[in-house]
Short mmCIF file of N, CA and C and ligand atoms in Angstrom, two decimals:
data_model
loop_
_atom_site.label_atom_id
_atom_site.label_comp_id
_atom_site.label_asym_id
_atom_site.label_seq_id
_atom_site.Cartn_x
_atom_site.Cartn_y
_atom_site.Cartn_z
N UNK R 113 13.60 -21.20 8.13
CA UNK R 113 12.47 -21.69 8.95
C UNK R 113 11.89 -20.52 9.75
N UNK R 114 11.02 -20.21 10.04
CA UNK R 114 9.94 -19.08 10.10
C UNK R 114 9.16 -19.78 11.12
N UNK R 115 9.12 -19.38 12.60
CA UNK R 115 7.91 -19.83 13.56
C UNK R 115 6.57 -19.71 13.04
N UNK R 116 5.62 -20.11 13.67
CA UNK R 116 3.82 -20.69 13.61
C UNK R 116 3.73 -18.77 13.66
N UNK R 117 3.97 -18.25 14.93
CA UNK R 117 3.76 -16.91 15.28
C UNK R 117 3.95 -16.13 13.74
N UNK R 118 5.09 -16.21 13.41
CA UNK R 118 6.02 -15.38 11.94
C UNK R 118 4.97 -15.40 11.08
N UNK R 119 4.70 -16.58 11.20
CA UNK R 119 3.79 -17.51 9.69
C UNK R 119 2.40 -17.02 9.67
N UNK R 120 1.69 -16.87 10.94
CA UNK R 120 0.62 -16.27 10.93
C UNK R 120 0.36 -15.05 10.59
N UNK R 121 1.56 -13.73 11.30
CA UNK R 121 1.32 -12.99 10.86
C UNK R 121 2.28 -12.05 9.36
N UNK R 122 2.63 -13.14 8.61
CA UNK R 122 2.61 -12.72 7.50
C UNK R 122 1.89 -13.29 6.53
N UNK R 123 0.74 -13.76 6.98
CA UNK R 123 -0.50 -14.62 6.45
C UNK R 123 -1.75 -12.93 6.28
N UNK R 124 -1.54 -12.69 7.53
CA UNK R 124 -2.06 -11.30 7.40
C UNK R 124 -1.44 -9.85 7.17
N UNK R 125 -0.14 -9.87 6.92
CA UNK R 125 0.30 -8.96 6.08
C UNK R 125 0.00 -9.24 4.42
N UNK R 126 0.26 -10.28 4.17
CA UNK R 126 -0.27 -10.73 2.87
C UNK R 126 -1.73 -10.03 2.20
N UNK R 127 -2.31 -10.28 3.55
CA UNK R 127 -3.80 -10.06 3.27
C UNK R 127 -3.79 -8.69 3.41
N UNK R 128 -3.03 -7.64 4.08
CA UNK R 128 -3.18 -6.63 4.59
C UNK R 128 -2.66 -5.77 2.59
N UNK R 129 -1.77 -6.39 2.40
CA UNK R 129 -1.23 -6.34 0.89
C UNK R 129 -2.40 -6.11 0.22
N UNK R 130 -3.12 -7.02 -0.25
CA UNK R 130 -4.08 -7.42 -0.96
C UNK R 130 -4.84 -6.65 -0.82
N UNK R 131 -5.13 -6.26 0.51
CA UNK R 131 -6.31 -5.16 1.00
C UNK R 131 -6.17 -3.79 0.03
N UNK R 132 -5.00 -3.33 0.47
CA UNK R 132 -4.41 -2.03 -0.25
C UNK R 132 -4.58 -1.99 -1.82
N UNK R 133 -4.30 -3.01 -1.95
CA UNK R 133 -4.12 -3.18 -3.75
C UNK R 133 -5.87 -2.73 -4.16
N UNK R 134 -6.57 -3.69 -3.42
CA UNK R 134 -8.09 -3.32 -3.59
C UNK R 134 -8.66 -2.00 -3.38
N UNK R 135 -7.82 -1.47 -2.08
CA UNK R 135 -8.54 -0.17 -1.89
C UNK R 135 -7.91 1.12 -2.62
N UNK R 136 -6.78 0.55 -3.46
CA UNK R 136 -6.10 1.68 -4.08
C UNK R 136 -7.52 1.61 -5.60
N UNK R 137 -7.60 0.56 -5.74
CA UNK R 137 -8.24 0.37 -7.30
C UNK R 137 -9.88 0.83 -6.75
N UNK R 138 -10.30 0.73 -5.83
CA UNK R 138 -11.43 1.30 -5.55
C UNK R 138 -11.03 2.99 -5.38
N UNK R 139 -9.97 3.57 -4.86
CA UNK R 139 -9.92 4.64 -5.30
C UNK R 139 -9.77 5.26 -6.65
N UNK R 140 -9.21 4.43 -7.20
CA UNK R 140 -9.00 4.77 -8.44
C UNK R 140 -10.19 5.16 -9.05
N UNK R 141 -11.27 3.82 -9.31
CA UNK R 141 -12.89 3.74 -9.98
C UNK R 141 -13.29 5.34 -9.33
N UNK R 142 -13.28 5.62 -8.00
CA UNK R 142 -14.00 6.65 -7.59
C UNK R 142 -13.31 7.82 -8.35
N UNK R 143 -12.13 7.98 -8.57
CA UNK R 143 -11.63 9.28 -9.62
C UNK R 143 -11.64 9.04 -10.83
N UNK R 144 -11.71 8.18 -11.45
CA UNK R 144 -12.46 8.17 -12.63
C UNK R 144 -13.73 7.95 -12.74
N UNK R 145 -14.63 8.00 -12.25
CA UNK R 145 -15.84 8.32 -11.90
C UNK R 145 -16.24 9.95 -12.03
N UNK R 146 -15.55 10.48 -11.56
CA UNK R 146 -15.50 12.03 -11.61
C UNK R 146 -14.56 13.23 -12.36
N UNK R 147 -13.96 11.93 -13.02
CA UNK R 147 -13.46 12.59 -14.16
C UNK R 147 -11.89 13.34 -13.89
N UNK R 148 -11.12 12.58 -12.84
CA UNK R 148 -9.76 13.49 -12.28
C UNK R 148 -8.78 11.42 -13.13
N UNK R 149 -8.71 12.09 -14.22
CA UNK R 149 -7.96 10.74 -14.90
C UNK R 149 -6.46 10.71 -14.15
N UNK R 150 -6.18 12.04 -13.89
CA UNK R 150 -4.51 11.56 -13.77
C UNK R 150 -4.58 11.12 -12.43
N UNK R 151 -5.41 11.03 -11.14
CA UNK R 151 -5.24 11.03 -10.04
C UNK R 151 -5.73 9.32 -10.02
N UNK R 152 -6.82 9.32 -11.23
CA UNK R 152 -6.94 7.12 -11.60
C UNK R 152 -5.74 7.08 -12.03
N UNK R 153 -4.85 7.25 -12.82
CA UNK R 153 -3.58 6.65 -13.33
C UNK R 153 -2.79 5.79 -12.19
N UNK R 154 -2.76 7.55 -11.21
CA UNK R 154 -1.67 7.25 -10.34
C UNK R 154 -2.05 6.50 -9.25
N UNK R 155 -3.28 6.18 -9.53
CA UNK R 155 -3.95 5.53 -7.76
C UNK R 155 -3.78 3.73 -8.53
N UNK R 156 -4.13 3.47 -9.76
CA UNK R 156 -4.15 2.12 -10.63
C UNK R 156 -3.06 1.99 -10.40
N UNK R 157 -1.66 2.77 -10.65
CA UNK R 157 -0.21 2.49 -10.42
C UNK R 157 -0.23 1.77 -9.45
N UNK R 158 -0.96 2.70 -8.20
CA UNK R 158 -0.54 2.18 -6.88
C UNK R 158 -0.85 0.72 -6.02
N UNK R 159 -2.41 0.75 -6.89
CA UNK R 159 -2.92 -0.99 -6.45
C UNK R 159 -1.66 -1.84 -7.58
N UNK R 160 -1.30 -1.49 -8.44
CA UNK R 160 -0.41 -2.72 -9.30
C UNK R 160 1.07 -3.04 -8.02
N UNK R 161 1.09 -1.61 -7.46
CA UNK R 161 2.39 -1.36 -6.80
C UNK R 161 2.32 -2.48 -5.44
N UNK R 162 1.23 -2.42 -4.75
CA UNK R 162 0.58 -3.42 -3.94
C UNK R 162 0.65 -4.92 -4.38
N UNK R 163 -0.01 -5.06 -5.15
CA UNK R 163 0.28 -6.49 -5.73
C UNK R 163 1.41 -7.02 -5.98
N UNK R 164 2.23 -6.54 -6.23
CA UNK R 164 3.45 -6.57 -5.99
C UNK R 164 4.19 -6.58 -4.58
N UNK R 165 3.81 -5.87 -3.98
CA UNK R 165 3.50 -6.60 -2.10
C UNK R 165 3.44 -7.40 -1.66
N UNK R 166 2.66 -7.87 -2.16
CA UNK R 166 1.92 -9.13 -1.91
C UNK R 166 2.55 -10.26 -2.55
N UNK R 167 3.01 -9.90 -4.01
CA UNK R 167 3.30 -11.10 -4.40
C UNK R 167 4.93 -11.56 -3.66
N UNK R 168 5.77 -10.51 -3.51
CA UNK R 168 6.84 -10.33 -2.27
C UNK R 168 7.30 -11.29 -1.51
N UNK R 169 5.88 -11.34 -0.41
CA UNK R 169 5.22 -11.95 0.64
C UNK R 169 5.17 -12.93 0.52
N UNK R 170 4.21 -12.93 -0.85
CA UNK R 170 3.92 -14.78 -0.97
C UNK R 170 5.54 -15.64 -1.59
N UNK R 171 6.00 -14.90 -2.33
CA UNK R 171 7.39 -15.58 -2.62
C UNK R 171 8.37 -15.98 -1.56
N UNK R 172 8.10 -14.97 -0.73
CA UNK R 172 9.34 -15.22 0.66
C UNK R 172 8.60 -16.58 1.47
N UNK R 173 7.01 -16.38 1.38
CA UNK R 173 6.46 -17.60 2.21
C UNK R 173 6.85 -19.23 1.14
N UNK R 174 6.52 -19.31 0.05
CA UNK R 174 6.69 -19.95 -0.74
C UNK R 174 8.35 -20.63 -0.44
N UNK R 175 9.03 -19.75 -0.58
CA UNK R 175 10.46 -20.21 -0.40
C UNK R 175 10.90 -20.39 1.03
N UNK R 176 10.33 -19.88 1.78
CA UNK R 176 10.71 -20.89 3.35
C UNK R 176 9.65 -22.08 3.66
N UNK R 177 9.01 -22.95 2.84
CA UNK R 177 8.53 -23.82 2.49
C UNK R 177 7.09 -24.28 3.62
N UNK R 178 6.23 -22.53 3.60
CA UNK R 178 5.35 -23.05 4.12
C UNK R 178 4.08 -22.50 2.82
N UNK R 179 3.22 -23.58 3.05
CA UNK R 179 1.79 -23.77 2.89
C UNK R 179 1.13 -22.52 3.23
N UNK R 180 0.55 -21.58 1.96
CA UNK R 180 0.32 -19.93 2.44
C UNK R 180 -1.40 -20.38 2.24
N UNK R 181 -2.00 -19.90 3.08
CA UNK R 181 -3.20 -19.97 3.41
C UNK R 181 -3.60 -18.63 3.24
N UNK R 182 -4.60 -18.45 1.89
CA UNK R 182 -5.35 -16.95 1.61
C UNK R 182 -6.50 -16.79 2.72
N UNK R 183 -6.59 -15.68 3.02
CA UNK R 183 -7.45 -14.83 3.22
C UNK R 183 -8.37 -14.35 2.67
N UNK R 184 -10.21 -14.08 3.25
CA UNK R 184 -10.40 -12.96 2.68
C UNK R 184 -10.25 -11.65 2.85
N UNK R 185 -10.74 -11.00 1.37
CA UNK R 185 -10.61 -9.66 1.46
C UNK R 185 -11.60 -8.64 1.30
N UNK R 186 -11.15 -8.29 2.83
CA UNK R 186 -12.40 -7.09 2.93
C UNK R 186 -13.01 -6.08 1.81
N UNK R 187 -13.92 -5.98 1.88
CA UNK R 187 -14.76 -4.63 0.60
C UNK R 187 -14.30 -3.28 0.76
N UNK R 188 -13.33 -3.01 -0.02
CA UNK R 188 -13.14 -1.03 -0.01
C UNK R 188 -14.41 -0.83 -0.13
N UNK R 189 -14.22 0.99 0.54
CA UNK R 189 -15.51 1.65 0.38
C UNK R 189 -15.40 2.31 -1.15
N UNK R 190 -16.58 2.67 -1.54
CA UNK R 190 -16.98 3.09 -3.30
C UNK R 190 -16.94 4.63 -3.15
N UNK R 191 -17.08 5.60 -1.87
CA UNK R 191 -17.02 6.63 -2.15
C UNK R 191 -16.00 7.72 -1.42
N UNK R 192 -15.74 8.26 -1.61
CA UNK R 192 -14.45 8.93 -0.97
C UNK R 192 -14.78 10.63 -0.63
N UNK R 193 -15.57 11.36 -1.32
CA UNK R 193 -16.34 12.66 -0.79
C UNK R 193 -15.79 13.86 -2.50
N UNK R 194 -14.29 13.54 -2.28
CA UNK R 194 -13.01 14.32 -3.33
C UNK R 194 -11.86 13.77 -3.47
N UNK R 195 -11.21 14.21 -4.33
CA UNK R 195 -9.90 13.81 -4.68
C UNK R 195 -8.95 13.83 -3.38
N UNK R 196 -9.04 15.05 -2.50
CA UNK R 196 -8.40 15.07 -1.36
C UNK R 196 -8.79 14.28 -0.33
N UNK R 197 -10.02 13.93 -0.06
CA UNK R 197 -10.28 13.08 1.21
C UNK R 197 -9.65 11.46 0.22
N UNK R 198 -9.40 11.53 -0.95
CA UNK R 198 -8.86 10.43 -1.45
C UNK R 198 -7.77 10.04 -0.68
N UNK R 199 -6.71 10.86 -0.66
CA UNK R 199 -5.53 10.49 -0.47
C UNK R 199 -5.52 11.27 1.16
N UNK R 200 -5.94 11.89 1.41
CA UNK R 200 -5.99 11.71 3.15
C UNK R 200 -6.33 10.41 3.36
N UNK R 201 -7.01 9.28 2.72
CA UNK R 201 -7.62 7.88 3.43
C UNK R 201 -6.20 7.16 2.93
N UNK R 202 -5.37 7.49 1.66
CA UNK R 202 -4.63 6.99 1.65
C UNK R 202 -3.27 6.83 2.50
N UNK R 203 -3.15 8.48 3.42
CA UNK R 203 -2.34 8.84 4.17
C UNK R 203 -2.68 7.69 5.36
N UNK R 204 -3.74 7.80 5.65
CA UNK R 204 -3.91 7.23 7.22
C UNK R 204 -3.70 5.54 6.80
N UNK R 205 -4.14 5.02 5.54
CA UNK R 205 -4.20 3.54 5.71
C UNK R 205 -2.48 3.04 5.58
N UNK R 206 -1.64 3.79 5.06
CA UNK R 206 -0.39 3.84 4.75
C UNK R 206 0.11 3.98 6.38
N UNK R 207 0.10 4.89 6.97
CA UNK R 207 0.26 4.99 8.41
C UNK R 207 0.27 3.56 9.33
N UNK R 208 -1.21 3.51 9.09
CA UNK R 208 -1.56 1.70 9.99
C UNK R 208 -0.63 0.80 8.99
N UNK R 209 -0.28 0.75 7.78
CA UNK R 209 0.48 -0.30 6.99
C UNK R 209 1.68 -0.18 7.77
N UNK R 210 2.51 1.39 8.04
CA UNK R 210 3.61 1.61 8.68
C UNK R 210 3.69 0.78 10.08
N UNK R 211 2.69 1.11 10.69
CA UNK R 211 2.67 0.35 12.19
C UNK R 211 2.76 -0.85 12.11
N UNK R 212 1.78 -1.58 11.66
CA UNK R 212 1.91 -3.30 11.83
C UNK R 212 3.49 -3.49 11.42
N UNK R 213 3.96 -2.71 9.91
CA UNK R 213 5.38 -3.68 10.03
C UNK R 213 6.19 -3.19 10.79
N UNK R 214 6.30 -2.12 11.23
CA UNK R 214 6.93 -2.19 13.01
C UNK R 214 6.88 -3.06 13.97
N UNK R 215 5.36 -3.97 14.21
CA UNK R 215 5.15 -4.58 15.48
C UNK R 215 5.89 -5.92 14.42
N UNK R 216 5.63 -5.81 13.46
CA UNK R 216 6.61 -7.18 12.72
C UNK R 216 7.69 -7.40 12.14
N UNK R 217 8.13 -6.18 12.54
CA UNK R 217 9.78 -6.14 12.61
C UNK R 217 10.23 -6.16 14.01
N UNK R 218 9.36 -6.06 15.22
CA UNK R 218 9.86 -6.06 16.45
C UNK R 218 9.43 -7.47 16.63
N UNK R 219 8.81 -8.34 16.12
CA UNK R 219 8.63 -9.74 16.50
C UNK R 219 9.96 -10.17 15.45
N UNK R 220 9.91 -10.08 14.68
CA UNK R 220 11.48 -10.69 14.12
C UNK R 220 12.74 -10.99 14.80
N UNK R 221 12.35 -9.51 15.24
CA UNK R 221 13.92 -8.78 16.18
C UNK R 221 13.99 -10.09 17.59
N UNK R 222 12.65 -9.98 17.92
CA UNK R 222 12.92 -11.02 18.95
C UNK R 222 12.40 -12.19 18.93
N UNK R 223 12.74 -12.69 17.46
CA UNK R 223 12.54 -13.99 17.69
C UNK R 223 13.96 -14.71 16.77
N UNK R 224 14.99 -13.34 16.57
CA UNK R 224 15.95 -13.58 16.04
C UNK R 224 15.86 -14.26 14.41
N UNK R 225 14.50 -13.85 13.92
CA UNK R 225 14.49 -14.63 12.69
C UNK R 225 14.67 -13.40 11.35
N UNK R 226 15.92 -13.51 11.02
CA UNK R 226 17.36 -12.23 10.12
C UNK R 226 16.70 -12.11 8.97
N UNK R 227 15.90 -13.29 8.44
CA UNK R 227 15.90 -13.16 7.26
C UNK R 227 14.41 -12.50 6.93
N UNK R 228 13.93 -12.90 7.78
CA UNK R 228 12.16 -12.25 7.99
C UNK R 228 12.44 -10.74 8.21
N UNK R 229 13.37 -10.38 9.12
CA UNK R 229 13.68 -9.07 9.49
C UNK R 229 13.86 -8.42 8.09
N UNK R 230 14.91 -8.45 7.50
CA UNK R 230 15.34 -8.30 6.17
C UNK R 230 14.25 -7.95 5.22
N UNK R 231 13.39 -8.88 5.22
CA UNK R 231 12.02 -8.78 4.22
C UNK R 231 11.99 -7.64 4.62
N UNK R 232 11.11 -7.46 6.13
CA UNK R 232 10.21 -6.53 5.92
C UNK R 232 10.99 -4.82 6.69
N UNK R 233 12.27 -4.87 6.55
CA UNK R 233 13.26 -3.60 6.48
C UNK R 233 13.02 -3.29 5.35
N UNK R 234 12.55 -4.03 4.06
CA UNK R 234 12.74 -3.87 2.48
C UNK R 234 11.35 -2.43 2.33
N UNK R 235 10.17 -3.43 3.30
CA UNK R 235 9.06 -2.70 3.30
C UNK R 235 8.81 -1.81 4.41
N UNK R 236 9.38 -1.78 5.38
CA UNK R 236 9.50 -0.35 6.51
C UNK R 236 10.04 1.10 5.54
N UNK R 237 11.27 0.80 4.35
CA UNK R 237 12.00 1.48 3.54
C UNK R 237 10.79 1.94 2.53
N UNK R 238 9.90 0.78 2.19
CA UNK R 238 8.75 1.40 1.23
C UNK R 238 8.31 2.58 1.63
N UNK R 239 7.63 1.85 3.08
CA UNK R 239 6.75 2.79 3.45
C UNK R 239 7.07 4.38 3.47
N UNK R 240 8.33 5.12 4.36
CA UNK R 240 8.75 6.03 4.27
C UNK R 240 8.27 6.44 2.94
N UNK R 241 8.71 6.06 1.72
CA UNK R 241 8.71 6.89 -0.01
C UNK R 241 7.44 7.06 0.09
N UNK R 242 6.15 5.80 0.53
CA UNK R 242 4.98 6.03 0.20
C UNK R 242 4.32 6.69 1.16
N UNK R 243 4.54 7.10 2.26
CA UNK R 243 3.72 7.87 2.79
C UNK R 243 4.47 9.49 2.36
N UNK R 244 5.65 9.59 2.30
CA UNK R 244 6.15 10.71 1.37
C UNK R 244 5.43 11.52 0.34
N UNK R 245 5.21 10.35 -0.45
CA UNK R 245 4.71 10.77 -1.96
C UNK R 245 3.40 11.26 -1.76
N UNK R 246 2.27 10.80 -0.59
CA UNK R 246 1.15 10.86 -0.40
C UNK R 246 0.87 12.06 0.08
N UNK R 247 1.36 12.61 1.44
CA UNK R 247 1.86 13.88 2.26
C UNK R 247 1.95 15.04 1.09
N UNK R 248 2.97 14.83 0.19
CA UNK R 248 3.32 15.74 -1.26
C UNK R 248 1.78 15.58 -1.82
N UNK R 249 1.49 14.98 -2.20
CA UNK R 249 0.01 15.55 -3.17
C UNK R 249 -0.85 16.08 -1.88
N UNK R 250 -1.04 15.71 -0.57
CA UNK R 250 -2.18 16.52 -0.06
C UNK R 250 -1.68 17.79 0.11
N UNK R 251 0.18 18.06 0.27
CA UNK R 251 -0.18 19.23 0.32
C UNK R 251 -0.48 20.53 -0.64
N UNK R 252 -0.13 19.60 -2.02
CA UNK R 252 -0.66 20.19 -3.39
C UNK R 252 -2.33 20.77 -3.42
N UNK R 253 -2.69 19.24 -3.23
CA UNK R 253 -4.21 19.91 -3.14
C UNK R 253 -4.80 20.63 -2.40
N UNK R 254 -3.98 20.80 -0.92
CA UNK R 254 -4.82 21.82 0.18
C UNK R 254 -4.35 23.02 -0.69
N UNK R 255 -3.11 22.66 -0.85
CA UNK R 255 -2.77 24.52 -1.60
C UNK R 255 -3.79 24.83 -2.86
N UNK R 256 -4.27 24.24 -3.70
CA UNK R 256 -5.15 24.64 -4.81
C UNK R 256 -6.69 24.86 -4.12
N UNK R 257 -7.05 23.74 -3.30
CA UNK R 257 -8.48 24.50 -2.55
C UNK R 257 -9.12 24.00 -3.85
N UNK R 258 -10.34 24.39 -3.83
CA UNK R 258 -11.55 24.07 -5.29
C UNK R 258 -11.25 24.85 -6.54
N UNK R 259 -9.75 25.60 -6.50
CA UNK R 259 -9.50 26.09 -7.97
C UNK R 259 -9.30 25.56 -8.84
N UNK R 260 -10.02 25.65 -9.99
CA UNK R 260 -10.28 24.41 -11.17
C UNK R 260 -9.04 24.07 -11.87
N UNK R 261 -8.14 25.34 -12.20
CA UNK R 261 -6.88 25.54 -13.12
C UNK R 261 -6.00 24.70 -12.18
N UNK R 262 -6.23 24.69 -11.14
CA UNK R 262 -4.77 24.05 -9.85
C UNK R 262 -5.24 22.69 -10.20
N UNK R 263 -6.28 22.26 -9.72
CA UNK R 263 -6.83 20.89 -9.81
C UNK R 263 -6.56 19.89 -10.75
N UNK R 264 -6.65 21.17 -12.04
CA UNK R 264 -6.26 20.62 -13.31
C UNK R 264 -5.06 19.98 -13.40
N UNK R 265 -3.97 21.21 -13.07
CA UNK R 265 -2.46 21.10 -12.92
C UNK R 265 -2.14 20.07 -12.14
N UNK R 266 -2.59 19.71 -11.19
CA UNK R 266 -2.43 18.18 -9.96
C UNK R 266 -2.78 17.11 -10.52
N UNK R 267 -3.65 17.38 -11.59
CA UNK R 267 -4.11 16.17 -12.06
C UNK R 267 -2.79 15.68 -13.02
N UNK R 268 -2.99 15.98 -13.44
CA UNK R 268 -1.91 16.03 -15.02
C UNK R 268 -0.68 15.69 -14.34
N UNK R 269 -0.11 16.09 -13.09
CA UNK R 269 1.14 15.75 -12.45
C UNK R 269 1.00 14.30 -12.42
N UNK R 270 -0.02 13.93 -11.77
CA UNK R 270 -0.36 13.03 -11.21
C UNK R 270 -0.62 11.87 -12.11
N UNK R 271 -0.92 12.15 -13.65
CA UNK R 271 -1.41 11.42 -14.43
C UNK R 271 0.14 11.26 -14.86
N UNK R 272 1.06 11.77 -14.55
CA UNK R 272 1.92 11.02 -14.91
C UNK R 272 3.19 10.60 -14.17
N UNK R 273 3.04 9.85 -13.60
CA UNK R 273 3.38 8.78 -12.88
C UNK R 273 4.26 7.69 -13.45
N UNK R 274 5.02 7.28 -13.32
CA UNK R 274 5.86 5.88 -14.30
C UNK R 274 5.07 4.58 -13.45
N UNK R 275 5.28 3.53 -14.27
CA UNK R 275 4.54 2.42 -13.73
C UNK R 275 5.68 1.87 -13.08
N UNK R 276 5.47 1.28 -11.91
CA UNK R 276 6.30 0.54 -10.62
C UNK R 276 7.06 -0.29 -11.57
N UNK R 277 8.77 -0.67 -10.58
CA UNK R 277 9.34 -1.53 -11.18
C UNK R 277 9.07 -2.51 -10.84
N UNK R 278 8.89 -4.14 -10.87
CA UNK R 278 8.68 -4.87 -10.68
C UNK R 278 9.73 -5.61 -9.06
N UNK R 279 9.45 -5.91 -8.09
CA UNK R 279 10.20 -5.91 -6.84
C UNK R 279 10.33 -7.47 -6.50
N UNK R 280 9.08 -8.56 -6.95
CA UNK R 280 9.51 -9.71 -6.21
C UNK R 280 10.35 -10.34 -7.04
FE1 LIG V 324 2.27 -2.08 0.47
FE2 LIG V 324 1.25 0.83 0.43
O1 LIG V 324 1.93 -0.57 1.43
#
């Protein structure tokens, strides 16, 4: 059993899920748009990786037997400038993802509800790898700068990526 408070705001983590998934695949369109395929691979990985977030979320809500009420979802933006201001937007939105499940792991904590806590320790643990992994390519790309051969080489890293294991 999960309080009204709990319930609400994993109504908007849900959504906050969903958000990501969208704005990873809108990053994606924008690098394949410009022709950096491995940096769409790995950004498509990442909205599938999201949805999977989400679907998480909705399973844990599903199974403490409340009634999940969707959200909408806000419009990613279509343009990003470069590959690097790509994943700098990805750094910072990963950041704010980090925070909220802090303030919702500190409402858990004090509302003594173990199993909610639990969930989202699963995803405090995400976050760390994914803001990790993100940090690692910007500092790839600051190091290459507009050199075409580096760019190349980042790409191709990047294009290969394994597809997420499946989590819910
Ligand atoms: Fe589901 Fe990238 O946080």
């Amino acid at each position: 059993m999960i309080s009204d408070s709990m319930e609400k705001e994993l109504f908007n983590q849900l959504n906050h899920e969903f958000h990501s998934a969208y704005l990873y695949l809108a990053m994606s369109a924008y690098c394949s748009n410009i022709e950096f395929n491995g940096a769409a691979r790995w950004l498509k990985l990442q909205y599938e990786e999201e949805i999977l977030h989400a679907t998480k979320i909705y399973n844990y809500l599903i199974e403490q037997g409340v009634h999940v009420i969707l959200k909408e979802i806000p419009q990613p933006p279509s343009e990003f400038g470069s590959v690097l201001e790509v994943f700098i937007a990805s750094r910072d939105h990963e950041q704010q993802m980090t925070a909220r499940l802090n303030v919702l792991s500190d409402l858990a904590l004090r509302e003594k509800d173990h199993a909610t806590y639990n969930l989202l320790q699963w995803f405090v643990n995400e976050q760390v790898e994914e803001e990790a992994s993100v940090g690692e390519i910007i500092s790839k790309l600051k190091l290459v700068k507009s050199d075409g051969y580096g760019l190349l080489m980042v790409d191709n890293e990047l294009g290969s990526r394994a597809a997420p294991a499946a989590t819910a």
